[in-house]
PDB file of C-alpha atoms in Angstrom:
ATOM      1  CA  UNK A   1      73.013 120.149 106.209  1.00 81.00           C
ATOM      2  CA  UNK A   2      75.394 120.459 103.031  1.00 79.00           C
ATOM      3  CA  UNK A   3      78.088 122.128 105.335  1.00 80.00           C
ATOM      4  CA  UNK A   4      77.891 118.947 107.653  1.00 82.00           C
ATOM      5  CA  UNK A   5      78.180 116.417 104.740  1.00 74.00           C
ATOM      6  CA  UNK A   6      80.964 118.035 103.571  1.00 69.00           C
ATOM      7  CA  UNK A   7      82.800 118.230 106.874  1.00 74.00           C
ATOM      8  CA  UNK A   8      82.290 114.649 107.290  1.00 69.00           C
ATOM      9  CA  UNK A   9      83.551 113.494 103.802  1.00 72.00           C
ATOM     10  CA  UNK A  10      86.462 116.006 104.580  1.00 69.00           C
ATOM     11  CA  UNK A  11      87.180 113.723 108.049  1.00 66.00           C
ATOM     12  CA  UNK A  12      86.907 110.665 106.304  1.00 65.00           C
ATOM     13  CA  UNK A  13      89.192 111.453 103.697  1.00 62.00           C
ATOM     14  CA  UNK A  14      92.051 112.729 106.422  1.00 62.00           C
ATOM     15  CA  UNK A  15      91.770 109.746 107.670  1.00 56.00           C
ATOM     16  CA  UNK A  16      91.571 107.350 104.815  1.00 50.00           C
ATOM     17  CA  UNK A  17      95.169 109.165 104.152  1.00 48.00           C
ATOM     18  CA  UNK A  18      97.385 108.188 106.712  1.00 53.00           C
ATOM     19  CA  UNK A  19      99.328 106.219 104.811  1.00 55.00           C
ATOM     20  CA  UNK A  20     100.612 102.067 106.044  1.00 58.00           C
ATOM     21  CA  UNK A  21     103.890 102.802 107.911  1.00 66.00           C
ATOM     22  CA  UNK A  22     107.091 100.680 107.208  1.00 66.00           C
ATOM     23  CA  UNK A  23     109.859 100.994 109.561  1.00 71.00           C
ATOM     24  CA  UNK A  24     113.184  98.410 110.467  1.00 74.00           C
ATOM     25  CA  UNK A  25     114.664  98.592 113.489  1.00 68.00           C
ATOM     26  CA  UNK A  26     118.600  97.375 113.713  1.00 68.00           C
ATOM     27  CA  UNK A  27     121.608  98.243 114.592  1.00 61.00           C
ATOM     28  CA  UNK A  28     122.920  96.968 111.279  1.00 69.00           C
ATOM     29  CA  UNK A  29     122.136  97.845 107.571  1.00 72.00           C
ATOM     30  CA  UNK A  30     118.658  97.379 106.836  1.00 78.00           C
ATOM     31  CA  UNK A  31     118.430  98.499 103.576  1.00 81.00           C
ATOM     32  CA  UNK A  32     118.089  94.993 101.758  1.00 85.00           C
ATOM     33  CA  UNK A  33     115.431  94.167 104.508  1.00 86.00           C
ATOM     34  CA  UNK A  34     113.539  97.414 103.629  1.00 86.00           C
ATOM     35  CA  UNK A  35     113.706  96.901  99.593  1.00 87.00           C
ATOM     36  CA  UNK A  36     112.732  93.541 100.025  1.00 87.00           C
ATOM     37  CA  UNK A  37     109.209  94.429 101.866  1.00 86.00           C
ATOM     38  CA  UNK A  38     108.549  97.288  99.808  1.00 86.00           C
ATOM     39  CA  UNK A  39     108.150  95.291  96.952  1.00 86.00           C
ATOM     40  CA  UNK A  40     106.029  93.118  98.040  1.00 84.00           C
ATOM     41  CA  UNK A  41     102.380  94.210  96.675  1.00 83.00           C
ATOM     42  CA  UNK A  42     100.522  91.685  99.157  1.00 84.00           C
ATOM     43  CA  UNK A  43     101.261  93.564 102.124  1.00 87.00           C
ATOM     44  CA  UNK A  44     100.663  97.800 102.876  1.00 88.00           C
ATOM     45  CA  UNK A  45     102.617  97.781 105.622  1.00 88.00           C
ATOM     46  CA  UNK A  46     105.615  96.347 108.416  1.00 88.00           C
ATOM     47  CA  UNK A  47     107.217  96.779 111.571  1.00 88.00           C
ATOM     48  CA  UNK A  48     110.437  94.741 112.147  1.00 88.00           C
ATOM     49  CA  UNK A  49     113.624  94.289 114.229  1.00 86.00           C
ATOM     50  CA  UNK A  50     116.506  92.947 113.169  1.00 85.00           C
ATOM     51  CA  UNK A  51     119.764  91.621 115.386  1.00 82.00           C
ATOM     52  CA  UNK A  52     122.838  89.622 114.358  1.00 81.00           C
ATOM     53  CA  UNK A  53     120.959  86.412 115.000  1.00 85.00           C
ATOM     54  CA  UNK A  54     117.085  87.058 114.114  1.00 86.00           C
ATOM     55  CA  UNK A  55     114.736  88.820 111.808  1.00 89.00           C
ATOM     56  CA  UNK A  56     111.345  89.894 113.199  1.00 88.00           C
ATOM     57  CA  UNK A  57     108.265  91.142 110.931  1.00 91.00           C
ATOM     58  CA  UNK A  58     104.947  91.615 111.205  1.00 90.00           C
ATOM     59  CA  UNK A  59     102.879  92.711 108.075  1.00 91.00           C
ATOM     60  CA  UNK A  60      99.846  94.346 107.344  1.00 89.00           C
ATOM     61  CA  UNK A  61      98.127  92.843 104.834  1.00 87.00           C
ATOM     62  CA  UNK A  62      95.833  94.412 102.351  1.00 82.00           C
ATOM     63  CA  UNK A  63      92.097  94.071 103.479  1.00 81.00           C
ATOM     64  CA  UNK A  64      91.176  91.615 100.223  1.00 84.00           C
ATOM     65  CA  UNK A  65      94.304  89.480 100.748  1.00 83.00           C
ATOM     66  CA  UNK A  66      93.243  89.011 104.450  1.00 83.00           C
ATOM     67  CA  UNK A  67      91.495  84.950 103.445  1.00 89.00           C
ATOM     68  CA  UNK A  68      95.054  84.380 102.202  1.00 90.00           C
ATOM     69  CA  UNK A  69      97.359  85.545 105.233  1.00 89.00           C
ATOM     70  CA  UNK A  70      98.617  82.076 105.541  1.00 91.00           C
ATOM     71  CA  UNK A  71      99.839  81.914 102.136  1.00 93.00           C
ATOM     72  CA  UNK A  72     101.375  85.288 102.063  1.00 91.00           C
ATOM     73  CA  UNK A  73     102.882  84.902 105.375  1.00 91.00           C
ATOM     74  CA  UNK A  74     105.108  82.100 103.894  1.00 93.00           C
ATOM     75  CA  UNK A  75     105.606  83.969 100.283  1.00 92.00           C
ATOM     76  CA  UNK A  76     107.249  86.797 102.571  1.00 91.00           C
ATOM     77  CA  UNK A  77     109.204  84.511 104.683  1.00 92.00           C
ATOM     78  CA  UNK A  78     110.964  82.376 101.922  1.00 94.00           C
ATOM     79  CA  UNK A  79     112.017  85.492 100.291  1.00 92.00           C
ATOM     80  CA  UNK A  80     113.211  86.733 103.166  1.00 91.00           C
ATOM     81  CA  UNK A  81     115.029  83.377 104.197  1.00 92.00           C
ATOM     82  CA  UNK A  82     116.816  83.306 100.475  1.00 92.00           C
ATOM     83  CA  UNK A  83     118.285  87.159 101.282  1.00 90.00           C
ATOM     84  CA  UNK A  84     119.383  86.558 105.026  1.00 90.00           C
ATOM     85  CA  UNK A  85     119.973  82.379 104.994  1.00 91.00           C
ATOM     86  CA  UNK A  86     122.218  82.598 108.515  1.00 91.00           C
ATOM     87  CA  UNK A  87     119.441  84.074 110.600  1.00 89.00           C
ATOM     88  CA  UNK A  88     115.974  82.584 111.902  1.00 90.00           C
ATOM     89  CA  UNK A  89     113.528  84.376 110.271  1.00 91.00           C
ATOM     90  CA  UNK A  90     109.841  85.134 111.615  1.00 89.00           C
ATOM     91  CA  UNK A  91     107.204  86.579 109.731  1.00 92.00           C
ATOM     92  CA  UNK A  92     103.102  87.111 111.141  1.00 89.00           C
ATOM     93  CA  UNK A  93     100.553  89.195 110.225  1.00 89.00           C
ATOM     94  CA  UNK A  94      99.277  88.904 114.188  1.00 85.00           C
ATOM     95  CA  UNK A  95      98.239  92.245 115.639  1.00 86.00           C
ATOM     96  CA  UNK A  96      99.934  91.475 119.234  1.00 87.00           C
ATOM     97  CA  UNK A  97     103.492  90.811 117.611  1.00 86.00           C
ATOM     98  CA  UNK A  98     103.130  93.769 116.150  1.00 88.00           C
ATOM     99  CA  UNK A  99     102.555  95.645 118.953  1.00 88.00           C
ATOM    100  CA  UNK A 100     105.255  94.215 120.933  1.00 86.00           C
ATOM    101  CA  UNK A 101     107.960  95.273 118.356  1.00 84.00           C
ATOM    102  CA  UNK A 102     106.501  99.014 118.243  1.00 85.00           C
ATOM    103  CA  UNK A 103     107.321  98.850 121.814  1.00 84.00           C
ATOM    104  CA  UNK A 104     111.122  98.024 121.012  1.00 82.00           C
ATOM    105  CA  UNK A 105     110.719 100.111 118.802  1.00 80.00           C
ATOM    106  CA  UNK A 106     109.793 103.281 120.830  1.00 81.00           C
ATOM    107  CA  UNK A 107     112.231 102.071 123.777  1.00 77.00           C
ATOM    108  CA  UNK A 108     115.200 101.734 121.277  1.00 71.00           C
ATOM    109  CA  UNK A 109     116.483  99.083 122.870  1.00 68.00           C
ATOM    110  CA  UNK A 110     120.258  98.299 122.081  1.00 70.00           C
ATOM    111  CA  UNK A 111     122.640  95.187 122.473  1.00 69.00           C
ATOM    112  CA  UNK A 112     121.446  92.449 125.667  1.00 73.00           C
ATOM    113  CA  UNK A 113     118.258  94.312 126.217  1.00 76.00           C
ATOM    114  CA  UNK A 114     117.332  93.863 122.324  1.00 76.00           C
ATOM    115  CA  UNK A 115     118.464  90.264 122.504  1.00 77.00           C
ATOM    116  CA  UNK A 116     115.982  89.620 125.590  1.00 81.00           C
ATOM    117  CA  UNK A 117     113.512  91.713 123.476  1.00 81.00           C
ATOM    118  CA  UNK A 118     113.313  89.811 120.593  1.00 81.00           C
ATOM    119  CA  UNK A 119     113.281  86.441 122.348  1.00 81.00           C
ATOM    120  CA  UNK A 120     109.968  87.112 124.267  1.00 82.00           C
ATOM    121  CA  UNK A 121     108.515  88.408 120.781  1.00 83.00           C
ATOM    122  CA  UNK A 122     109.194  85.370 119.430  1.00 81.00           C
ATOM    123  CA  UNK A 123     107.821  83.012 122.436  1.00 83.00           C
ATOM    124  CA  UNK A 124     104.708  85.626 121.698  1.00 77.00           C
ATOM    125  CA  UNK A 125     104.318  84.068 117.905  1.00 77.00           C
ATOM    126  CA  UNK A 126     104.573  80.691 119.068  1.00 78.00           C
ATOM    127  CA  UNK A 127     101.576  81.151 121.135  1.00 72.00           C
ATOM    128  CA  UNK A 128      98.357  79.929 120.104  1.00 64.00           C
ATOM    129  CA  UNK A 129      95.032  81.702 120.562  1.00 58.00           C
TER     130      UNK A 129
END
């Protein structure tokens, strides 16, 4: 019975490891982007793509913080709006935008095809559930 208890906690606690992931996709320098999301302590982790005209992220927020995604959804984006002022900026904590940018993500889309991309993701985040 111990060894079974013990093999459990061990599974839980691989699992309770695997850390948030943060990743940028551009062509461009993302390294502002990057710094900018890391220090925010509201959110554990991001996906987001980046072009010449548009900035895409989705955060995760930490469990807690979840009653206030609203409000931290808007902290993020003004910041993010003061470092990158010529580009329209996006910012959700919605599971399905997510998604859709891992998919860019994993296709590696480049140029026209990242353009098209990043216009249906943001069509997505107007929707309304």
């Amino acid at each position: 019975m111990k060894k079974i208890v013990c093999v459990l906690l061990l599974l839980f606690l691989m699992a309770a490891c695997s850390g948030p992931e943060y990743k940028v996709y551009s062509d461009g320098d993302t390294s502002k982007l990057e710094e900018l999301l890391k220090e925010q302590d509201k959110i554990v982790g991001y996906k987001s793509v980046m072009d010449n005209n548009d900035v895409l992220v989705a955060i995760d927020i930490a469990r807690l913080k979840r009653f206030q995604k609203v409000k931290i959804e808007d902290e993020v984006k003004k910041e993010i709006e003061k470092e990158f002022p010529d580009k329209e900026v996006i910012v959700t904590g919605d599971i399905k935008i997510k998604w859709e940018i891992e998919k860019v993500m994993n296709k590696e889309k480049k140029n026209e095809k990242l353009k098209k991309a990043i216009e249906e993701i943001k069509t997505l985040s107007k929707e309304e559930t």
